[in-house]
PDB file of C-alpha atoms in Angstrom:
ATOM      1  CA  UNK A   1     -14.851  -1.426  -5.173  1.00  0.00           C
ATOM      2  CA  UNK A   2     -12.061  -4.125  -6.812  1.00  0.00           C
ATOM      3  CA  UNK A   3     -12.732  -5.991  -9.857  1.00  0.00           C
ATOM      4  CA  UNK A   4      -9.104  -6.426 -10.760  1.00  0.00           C
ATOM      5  CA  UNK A   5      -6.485  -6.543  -7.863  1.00  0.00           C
ATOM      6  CA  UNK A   6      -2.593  -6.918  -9.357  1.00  0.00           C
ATOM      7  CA  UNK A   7       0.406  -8.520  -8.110  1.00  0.00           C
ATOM      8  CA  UNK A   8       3.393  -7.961  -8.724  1.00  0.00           C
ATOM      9  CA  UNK A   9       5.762 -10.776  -7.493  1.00  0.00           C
ATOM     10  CA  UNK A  10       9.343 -12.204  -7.507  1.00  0.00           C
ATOM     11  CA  UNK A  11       8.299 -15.738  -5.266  1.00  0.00           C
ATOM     12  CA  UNK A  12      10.162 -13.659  -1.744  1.00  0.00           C
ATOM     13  CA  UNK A  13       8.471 -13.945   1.288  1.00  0.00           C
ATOM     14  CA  UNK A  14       6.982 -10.500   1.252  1.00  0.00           C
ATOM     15  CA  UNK A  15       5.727 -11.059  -2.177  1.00  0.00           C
ATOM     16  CA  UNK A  16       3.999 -14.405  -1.492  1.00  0.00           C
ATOM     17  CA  UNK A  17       2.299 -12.388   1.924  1.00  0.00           C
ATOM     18  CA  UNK A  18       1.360 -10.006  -0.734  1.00  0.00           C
ATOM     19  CA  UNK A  19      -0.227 -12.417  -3.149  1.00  0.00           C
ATOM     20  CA  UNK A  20      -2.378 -13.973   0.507  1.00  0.00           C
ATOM     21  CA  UNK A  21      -4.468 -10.598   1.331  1.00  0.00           C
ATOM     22  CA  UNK A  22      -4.807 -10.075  -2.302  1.00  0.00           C
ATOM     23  CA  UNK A  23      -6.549 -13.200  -2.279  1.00  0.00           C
ATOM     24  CA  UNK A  24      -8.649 -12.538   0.586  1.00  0.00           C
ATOM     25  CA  UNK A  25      -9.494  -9.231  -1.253  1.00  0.00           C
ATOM     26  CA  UNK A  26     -10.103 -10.474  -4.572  1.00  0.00           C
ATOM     27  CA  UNK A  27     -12.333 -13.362  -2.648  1.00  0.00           C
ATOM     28  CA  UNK A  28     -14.654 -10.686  -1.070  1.00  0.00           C
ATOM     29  CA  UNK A  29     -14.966  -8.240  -3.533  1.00  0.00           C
ATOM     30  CA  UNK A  30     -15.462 -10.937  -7.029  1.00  0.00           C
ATOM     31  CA  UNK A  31     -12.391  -9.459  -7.781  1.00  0.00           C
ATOM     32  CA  UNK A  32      -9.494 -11.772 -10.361  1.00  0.00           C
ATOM     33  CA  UNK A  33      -6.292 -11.817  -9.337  1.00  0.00           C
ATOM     34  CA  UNK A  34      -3.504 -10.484 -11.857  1.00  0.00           C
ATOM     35  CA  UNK A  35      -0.027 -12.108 -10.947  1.00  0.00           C
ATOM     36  CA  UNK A  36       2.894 -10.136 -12.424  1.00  0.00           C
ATOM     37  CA  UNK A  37       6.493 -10.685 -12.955  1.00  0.00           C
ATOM     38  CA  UNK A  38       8.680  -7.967 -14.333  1.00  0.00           C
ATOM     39  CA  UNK A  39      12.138  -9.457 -15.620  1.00  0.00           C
ATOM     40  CA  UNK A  40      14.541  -6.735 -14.910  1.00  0.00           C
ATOM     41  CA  UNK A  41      15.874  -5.991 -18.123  1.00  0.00           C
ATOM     42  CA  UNK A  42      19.041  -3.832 -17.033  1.00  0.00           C
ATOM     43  CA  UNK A  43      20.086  -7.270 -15.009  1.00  0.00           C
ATOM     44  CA  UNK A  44      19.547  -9.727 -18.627  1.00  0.00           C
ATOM     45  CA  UNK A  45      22.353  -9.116 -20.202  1.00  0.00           C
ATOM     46  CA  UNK A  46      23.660 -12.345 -18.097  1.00  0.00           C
ATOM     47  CA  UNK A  47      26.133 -12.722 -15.341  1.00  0.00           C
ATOM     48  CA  UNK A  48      29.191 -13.251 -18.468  1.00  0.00           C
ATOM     49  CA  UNK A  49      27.947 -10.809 -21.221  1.00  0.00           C
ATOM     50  CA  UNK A  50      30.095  -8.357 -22.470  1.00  0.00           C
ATOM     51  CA  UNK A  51      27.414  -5.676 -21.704  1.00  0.00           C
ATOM     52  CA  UNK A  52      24.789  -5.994 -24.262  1.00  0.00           C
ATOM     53  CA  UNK A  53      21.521  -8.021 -23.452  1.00  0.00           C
ATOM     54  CA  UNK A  54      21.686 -11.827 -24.432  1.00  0.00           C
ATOM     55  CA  UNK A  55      18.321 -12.486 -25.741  1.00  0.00           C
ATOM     56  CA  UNK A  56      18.883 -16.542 -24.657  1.00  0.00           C
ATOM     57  CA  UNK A  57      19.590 -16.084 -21.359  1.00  0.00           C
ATOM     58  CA  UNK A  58      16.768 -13.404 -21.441  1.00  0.00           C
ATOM     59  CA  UNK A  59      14.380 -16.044 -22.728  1.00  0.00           C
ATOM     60  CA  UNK A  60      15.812 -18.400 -20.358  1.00  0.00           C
ATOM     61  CA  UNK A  61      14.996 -15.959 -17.185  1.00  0.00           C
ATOM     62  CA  UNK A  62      11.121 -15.345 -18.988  1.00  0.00           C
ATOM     63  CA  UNK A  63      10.854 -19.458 -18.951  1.00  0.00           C
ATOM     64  CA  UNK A  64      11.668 -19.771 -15.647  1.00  0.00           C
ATOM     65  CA  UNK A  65       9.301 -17.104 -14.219  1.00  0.00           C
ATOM     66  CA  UNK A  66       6.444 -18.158 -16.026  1.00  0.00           C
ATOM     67  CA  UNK A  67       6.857 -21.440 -15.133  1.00  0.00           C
ATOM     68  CA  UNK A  68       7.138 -19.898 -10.902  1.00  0.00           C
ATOM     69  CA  UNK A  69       4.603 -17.894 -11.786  1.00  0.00           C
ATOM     70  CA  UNK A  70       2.213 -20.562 -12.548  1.00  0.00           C
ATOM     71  CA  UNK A  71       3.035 -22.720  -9.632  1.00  0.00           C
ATOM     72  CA  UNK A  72       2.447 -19.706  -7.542  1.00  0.00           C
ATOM     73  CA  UNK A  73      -1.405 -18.779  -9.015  1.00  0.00           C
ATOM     74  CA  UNK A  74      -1.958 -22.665  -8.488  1.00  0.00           C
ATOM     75  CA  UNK A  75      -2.077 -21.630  -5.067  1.00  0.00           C
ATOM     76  CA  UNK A  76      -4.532 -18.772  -5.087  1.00  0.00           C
ATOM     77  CA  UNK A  77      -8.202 -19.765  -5.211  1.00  0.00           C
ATOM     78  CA  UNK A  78     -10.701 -17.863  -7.696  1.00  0.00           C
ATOM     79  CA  UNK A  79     -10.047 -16.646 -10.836  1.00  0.00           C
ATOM     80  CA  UNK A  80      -6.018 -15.764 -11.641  1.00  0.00           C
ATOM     81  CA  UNK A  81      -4.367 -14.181 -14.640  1.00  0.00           C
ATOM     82  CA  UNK A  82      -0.476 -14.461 -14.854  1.00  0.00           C
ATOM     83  CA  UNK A  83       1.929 -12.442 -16.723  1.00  0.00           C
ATOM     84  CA  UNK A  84       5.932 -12.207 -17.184  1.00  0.00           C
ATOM     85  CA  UNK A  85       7.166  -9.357 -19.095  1.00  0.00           C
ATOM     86  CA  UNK A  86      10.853  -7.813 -19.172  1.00  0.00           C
ATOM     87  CA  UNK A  87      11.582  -3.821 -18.630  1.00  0.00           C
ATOM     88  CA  UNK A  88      12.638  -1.756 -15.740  1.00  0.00           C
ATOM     89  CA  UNK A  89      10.452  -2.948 -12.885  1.00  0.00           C
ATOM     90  CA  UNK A  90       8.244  -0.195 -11.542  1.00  0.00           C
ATOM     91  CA  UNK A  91       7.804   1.040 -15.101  1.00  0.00           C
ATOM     92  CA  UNK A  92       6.529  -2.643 -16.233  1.00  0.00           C
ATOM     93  CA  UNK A  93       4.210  -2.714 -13.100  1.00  0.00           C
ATOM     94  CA  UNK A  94       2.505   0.641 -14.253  1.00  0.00           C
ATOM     95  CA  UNK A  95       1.916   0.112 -17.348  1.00  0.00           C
ATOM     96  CA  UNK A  96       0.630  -2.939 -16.441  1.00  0.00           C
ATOM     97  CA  UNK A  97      -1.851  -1.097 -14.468  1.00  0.00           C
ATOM     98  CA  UNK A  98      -2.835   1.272 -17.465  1.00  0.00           C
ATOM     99  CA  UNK A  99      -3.689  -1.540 -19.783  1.00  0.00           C
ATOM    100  CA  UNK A 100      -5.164  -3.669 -17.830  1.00  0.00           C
ATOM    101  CA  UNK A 101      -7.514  -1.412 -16.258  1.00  0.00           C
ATOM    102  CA  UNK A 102      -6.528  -2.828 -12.625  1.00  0.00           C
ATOM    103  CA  UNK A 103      -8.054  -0.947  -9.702  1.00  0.00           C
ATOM    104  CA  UNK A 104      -6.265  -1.798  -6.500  1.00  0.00           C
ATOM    105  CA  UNK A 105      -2.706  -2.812  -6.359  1.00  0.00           C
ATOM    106  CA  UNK A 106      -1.040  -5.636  -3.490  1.00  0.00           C
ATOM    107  CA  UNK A 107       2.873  -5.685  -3.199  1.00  0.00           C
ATOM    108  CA  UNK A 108       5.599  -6.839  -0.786  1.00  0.00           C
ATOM    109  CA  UNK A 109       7.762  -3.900   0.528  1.00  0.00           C
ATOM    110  CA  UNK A 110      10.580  -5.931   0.248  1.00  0.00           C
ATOM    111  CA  UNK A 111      12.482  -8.204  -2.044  1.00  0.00           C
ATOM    112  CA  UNK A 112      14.915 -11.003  -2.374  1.00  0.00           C
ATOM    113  CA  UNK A 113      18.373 -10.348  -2.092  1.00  0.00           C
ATOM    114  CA  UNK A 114      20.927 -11.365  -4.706  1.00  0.00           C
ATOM    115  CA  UNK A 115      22.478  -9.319  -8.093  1.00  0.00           C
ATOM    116  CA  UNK A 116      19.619  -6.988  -7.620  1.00  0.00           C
ATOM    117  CA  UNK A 117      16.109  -6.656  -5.989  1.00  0.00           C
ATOM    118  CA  UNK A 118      13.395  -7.006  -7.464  1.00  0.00           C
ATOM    119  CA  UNK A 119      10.691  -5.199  -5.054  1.00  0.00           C
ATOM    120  CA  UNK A 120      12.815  -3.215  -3.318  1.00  0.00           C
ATOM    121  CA  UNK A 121      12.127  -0.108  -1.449  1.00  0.00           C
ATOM    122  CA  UNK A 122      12.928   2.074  -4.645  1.00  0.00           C
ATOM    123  CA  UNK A 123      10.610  -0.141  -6.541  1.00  0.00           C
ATOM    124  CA  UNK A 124       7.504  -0.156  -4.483  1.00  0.00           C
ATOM    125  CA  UNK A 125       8.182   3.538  -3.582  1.00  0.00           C
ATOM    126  CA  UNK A 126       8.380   4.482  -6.995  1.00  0.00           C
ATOM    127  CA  UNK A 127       4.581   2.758  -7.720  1.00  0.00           C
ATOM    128  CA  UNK A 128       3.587   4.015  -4.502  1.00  0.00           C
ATOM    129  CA  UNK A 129       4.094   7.553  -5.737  1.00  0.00           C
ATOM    130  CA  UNK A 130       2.955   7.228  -9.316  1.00  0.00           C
ATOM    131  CA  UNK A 131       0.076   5.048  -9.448  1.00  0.00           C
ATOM    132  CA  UNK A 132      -3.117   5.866 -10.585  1.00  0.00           C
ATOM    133  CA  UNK A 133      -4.666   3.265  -8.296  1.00  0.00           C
ATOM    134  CA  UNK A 134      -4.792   2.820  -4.634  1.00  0.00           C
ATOM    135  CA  UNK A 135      -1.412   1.100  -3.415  1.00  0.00           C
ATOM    136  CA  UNK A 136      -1.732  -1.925  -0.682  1.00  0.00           C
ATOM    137  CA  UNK A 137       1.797  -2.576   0.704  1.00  0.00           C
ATOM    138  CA  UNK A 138       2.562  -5.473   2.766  1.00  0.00           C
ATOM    139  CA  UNK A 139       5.230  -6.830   4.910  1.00  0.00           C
ATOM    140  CA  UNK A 140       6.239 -10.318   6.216  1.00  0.00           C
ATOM    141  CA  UNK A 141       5.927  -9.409   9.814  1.00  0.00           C
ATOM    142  CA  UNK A 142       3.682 -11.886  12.065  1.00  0.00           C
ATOM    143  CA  UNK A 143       0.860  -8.871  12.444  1.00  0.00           C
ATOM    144  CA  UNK A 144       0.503  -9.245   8.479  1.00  0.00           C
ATOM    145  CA  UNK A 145      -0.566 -13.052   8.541  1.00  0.00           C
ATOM    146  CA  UNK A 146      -3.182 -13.216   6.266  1.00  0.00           C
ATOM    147  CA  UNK A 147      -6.394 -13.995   8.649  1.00  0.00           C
ATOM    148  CA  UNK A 148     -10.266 -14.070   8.195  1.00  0.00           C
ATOM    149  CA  UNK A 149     -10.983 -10.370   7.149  1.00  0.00           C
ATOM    150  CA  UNK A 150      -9.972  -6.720   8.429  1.00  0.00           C
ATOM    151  CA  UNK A 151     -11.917  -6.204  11.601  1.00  0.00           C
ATOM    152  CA  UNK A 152     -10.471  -3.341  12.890  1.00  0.00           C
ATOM    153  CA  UNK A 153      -9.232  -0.577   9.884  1.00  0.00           C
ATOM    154  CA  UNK A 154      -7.219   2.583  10.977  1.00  0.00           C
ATOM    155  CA  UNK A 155      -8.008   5.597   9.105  1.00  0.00           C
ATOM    156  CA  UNK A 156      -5.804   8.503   9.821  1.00  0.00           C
ATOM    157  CA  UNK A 157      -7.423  11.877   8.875  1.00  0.00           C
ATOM    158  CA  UNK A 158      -6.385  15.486   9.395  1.00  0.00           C
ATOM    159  CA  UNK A 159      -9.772  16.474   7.420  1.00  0.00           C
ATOM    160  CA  UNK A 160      -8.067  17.562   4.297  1.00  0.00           C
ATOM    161  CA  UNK A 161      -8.906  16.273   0.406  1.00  0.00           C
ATOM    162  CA  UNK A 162      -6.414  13.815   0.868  1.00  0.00           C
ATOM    163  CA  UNK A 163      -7.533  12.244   4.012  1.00  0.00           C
ATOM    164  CA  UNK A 164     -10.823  11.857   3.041  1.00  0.00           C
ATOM    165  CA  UNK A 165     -10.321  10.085  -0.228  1.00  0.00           C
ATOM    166  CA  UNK A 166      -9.761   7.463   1.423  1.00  0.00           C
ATOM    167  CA  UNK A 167     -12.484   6.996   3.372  1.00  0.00           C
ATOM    168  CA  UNK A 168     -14.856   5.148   0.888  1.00  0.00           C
ATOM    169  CA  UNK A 169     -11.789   2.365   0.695  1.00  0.00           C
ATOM    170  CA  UNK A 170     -11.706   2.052   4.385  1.00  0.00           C
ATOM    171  CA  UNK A 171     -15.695   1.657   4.527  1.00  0.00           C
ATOM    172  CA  UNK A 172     -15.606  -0.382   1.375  1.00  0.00           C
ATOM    173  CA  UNK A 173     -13.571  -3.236   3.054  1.00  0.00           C
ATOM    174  CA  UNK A 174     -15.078  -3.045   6.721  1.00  0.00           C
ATOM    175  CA  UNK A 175     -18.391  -3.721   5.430  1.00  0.00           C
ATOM    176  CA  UNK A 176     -17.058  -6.737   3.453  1.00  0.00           C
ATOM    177  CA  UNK A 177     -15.616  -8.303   6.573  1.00  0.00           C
ATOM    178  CA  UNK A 178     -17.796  -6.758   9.099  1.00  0.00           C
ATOM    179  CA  UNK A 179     -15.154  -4.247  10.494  1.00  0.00           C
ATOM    180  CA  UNK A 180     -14.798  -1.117  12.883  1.00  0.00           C
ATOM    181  CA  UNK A 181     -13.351   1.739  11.487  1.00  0.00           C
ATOM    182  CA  UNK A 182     -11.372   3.740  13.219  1.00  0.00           C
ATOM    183  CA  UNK A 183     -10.855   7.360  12.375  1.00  0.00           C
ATOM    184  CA  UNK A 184      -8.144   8.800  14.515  1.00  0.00           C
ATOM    185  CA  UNK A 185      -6.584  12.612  14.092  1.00  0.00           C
ATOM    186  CA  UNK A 186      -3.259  13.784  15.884  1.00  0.00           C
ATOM    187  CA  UNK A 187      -2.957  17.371  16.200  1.00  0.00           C
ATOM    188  CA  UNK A 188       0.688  17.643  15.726  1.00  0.00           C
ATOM    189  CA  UNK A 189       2.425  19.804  18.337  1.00  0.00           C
ATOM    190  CA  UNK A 190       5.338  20.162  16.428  1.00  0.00           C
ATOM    191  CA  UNK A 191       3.644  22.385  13.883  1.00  0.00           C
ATOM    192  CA  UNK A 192       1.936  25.159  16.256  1.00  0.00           C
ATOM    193  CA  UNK A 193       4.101  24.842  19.124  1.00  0.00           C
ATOM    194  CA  UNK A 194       6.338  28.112  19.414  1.00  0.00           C
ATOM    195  CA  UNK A 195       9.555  28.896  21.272  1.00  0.00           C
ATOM    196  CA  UNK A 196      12.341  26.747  22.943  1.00  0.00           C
ATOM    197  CA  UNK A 197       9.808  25.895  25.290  1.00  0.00           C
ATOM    198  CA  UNK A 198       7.246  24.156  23.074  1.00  0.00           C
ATOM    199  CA  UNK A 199       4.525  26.298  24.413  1.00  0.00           C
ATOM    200  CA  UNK A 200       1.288  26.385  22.509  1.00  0.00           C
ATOM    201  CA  UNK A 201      -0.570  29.355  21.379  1.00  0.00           C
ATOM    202  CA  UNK A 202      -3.514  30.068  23.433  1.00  0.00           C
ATOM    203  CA  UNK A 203      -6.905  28.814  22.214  1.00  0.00           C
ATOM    204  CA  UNK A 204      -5.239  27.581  18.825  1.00  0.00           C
ATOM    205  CA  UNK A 205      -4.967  24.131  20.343  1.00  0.00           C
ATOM    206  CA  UNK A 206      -8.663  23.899  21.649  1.00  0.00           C
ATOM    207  CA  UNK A 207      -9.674  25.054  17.583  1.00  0.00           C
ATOM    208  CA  UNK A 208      -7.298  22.501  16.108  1.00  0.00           C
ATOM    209  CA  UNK A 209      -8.674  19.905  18.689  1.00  0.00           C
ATOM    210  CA  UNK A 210     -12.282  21.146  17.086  1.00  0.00           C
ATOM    211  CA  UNK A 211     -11.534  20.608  13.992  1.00  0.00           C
ATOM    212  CA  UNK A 212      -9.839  17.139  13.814  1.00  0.00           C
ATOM    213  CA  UNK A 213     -12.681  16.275  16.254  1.00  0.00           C
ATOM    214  CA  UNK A 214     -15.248  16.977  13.341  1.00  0.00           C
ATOM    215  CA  UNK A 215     -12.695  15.569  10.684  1.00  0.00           C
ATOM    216  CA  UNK A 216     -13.256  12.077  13.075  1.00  0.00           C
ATOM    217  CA  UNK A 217     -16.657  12.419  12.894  1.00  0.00           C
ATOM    218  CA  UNK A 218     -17.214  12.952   9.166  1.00  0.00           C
ATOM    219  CA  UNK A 219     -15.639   9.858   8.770  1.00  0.00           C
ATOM    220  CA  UNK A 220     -17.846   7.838  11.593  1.00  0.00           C
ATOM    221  CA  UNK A 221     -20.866   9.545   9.686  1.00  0.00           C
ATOM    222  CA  UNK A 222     -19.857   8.188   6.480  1.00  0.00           C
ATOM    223  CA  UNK A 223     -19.273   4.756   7.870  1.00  0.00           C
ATOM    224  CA  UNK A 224     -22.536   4.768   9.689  1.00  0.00           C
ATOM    225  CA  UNK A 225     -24.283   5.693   6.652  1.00  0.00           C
ATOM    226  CA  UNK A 226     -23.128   2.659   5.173  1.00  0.00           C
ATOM    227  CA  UNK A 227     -23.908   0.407   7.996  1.00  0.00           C
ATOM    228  CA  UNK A 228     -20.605  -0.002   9.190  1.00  0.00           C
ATOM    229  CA  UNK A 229     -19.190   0.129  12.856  1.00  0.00           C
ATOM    230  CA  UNK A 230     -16.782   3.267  14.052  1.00  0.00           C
ATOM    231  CA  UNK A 231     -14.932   5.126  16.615  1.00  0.00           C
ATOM    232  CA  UNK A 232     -13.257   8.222  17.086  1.00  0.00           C
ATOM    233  CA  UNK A 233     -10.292   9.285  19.032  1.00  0.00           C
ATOM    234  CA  UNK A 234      -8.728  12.829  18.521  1.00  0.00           C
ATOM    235  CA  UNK A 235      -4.846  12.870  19.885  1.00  0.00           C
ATOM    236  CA  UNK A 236      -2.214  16.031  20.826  1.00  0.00           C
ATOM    237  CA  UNK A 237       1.359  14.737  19.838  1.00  0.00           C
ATOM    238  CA  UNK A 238       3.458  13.821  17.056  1.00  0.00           C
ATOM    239  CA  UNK A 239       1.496  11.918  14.441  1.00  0.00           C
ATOM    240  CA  UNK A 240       3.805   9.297  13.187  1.00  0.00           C
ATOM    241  CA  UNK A 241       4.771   7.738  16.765  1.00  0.00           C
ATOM    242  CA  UNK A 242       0.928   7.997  17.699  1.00  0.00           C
ATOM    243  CA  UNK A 243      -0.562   6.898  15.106  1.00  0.00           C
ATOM    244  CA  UNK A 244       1.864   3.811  14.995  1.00  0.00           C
ATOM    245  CA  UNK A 245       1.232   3.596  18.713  1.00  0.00           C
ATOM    246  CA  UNK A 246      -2.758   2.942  18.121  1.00  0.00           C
ATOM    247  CA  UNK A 247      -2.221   0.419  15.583  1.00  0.00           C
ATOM    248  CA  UNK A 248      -0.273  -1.691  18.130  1.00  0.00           C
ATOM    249  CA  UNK A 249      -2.512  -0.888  21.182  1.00  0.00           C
ATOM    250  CA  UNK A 250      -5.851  -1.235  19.142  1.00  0.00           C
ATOM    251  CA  UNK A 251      -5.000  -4.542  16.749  1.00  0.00           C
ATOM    252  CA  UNK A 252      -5.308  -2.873  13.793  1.00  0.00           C
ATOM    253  CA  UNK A 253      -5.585  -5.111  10.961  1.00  0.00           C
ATOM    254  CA  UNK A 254      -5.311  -2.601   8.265  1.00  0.00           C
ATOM    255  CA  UNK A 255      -4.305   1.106   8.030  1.00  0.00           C
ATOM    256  CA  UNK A 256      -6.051   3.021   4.850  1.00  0.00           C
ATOM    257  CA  UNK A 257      -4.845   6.599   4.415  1.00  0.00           C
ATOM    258  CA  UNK A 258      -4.680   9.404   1.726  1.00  0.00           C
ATOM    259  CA  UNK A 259      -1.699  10.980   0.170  1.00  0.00           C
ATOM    260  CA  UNK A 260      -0.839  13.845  -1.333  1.00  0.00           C
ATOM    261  CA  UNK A 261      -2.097  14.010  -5.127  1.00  0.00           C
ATOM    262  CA  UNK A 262       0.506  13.731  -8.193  1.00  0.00           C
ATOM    263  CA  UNK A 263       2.947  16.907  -8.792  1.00  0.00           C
ATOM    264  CA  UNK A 264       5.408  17.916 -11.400  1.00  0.00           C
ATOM    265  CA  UNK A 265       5.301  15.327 -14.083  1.00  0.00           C
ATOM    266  CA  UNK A 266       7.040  12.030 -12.159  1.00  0.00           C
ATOM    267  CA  UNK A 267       6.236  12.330  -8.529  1.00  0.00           C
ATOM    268  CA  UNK A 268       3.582  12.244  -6.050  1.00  0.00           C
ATOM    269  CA  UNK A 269       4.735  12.967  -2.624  1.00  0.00           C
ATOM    270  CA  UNK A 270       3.083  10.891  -0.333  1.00  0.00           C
ATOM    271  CA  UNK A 271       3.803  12.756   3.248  1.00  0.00           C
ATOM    272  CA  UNK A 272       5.709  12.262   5.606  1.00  0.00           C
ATOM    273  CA  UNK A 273       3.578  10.449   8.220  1.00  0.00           C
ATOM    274  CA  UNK A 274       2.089   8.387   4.915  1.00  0.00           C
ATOM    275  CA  UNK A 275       6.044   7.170   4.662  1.00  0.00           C
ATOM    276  CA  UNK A 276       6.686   6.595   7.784  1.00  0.00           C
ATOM    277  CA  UNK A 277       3.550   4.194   8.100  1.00  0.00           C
ATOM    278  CA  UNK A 278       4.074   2.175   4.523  1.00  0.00           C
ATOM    279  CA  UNK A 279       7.863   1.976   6.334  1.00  0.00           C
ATOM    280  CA  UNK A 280       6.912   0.922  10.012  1.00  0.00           C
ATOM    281  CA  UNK A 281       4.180  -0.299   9.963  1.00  0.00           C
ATOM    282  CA  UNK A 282       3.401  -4.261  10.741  1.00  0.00           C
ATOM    283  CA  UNK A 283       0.380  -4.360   9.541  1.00  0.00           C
ATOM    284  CA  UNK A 284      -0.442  -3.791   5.508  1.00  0.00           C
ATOM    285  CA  UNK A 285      -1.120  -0.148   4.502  1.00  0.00           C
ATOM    286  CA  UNK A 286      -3.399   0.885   2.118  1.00  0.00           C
ATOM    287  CA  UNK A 287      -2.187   4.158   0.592  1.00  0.00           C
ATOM    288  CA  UNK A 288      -5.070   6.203  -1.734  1.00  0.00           C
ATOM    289  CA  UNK A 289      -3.970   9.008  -3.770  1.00  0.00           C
ATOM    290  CA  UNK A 290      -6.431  12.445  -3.794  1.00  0.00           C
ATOM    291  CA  UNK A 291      -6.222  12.128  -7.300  1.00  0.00           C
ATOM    292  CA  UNK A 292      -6.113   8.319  -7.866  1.00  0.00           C
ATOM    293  CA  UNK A 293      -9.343   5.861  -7.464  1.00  0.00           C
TER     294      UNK A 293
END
């Protein structure tokens, strides 16, 4: 599923937590580890430059993070490559991506503070949305600590194209550390309830409770096709609290969904309950695009 998992990392906390389930990815799957700094070019021109870039203390900066960046793959076991390069970012993680013909990407939510962030929310947001490769976002939070495996991977479907392309990711990784899957649908009262009453159409409910009940199952068929463990649970509410609400009363280790494929020519709007998980979430979310790998 991974031969080449990138990182893209600035030594924060979020970053480093990154770089650990990358490792226990990379460890499972064969997979080499890419390492990736991005020295923001707009912030290079040097805290006393008159505006232009100053290509010493840009050097300087490059020096430093390569030599950070080397301590940092020192600590990751298997096989590592490292690379510093200067540009905006997001834009230097992508291409990165392109050229190096990297299939899964691992990065911190989060950055450190200072001038300017490095992975900040516009950063990983912006990679979220435009990457050709499934997106595995990570937090510092003590439900991210980097343990043995997955064993128990959320996969939130509604049964559409974009659900379901994530499937084969969610399988992929709980047979590699002998998982459950669990493939959970919330029909979302908000969207067919009508009137100031929230009253629901009668018999649409039972048919929407049909279908996400086969969506589940799809999903547990897959997963038993490919030896792995699963169980269902259909739900009536509002997706993003419930779905946030089984990950913290099941133990989820890992939350795989799809998002909405790539529109106009610079965006790819993930959803609404995909954003609210990468956001909330405690626990790493792997994001798959319907038109991505």
């Amino acid at each position: 599923m991974y031969d080449h998992i990138l990182v893209p990392t600035d030594g924060s906390d979020h970053a480093d937590r990154a770089a650990g389930h990358a490792a226990l990815l990379a460890d499972a799957f064969d997979a080499t580890v890419h390492l990736l700094t991005v020295v923001d070019i707009e912030t290079a021109a040097g805290p006393f430059s008159a505006g232009g870039v100053d290509d010493d203390y840009v050097e300087q900066r490059t020096a430093s993070e390569r030599d950070a960046l080397a301590e940092r793959a020192a600590r990751v076991d298997g096989d590592v490559e490292t690379a510093v390069t200067t540009g905006q970012p997001s834009e230097g993680i992508l291409e990165y991506v392109r050229e190096h013909e990297v299939d899964l990407v691992v990065m911190g939510t989060h950055g450190r503070s200072g001038l300017r962030r490095y992975l900040t929310g516009s950063v990983a947001e912006r990679v979220l949305r435009l990457s050709p490769v499934p997106v595995l976002t990570v937090r510092a939070t003590e439900a991210s600590e980097v343990g043995n495996g997955y064993g128990d991977i959320l996969v939130p479907t509604d049964g559409s194209g974009r659900a379901t392309a994530a499937v084969a990711h969610a399988v992929a990784v709980a047979d590699a550390f002998g998982g459950t899957v669990h493939a959970v649908s919330v029909v979302n009262v908000g969207d067919i309830a009508t009137g100031a009453e929230v009253s629901v159409p009668a018999g649409l409910l039972e048919e929407l409770e049909a279908a996400a009940t086969d969506a589940t199952e799809a999903i547990a068929t897959e997963a038993a096709a490919a030896g792995v463990e699963a169980v269902t649970e259909v739900r009536t509410g509002r997706p993003k609290h419930d779905l946030l609400e089984y990950v913290a009363d099941h133990d989820v280790d890992l939350v795989v969904m799809g998002t909405h494929g790539r529109t106009g020519l610079d965006r790819v709007l993930l959803g609404s309950t995909a954003e609210a998980l990468v956001r909330r979430a405690e626990v790493p979310v792997l994001t798959v695009s319907q038109n991505g790998s």
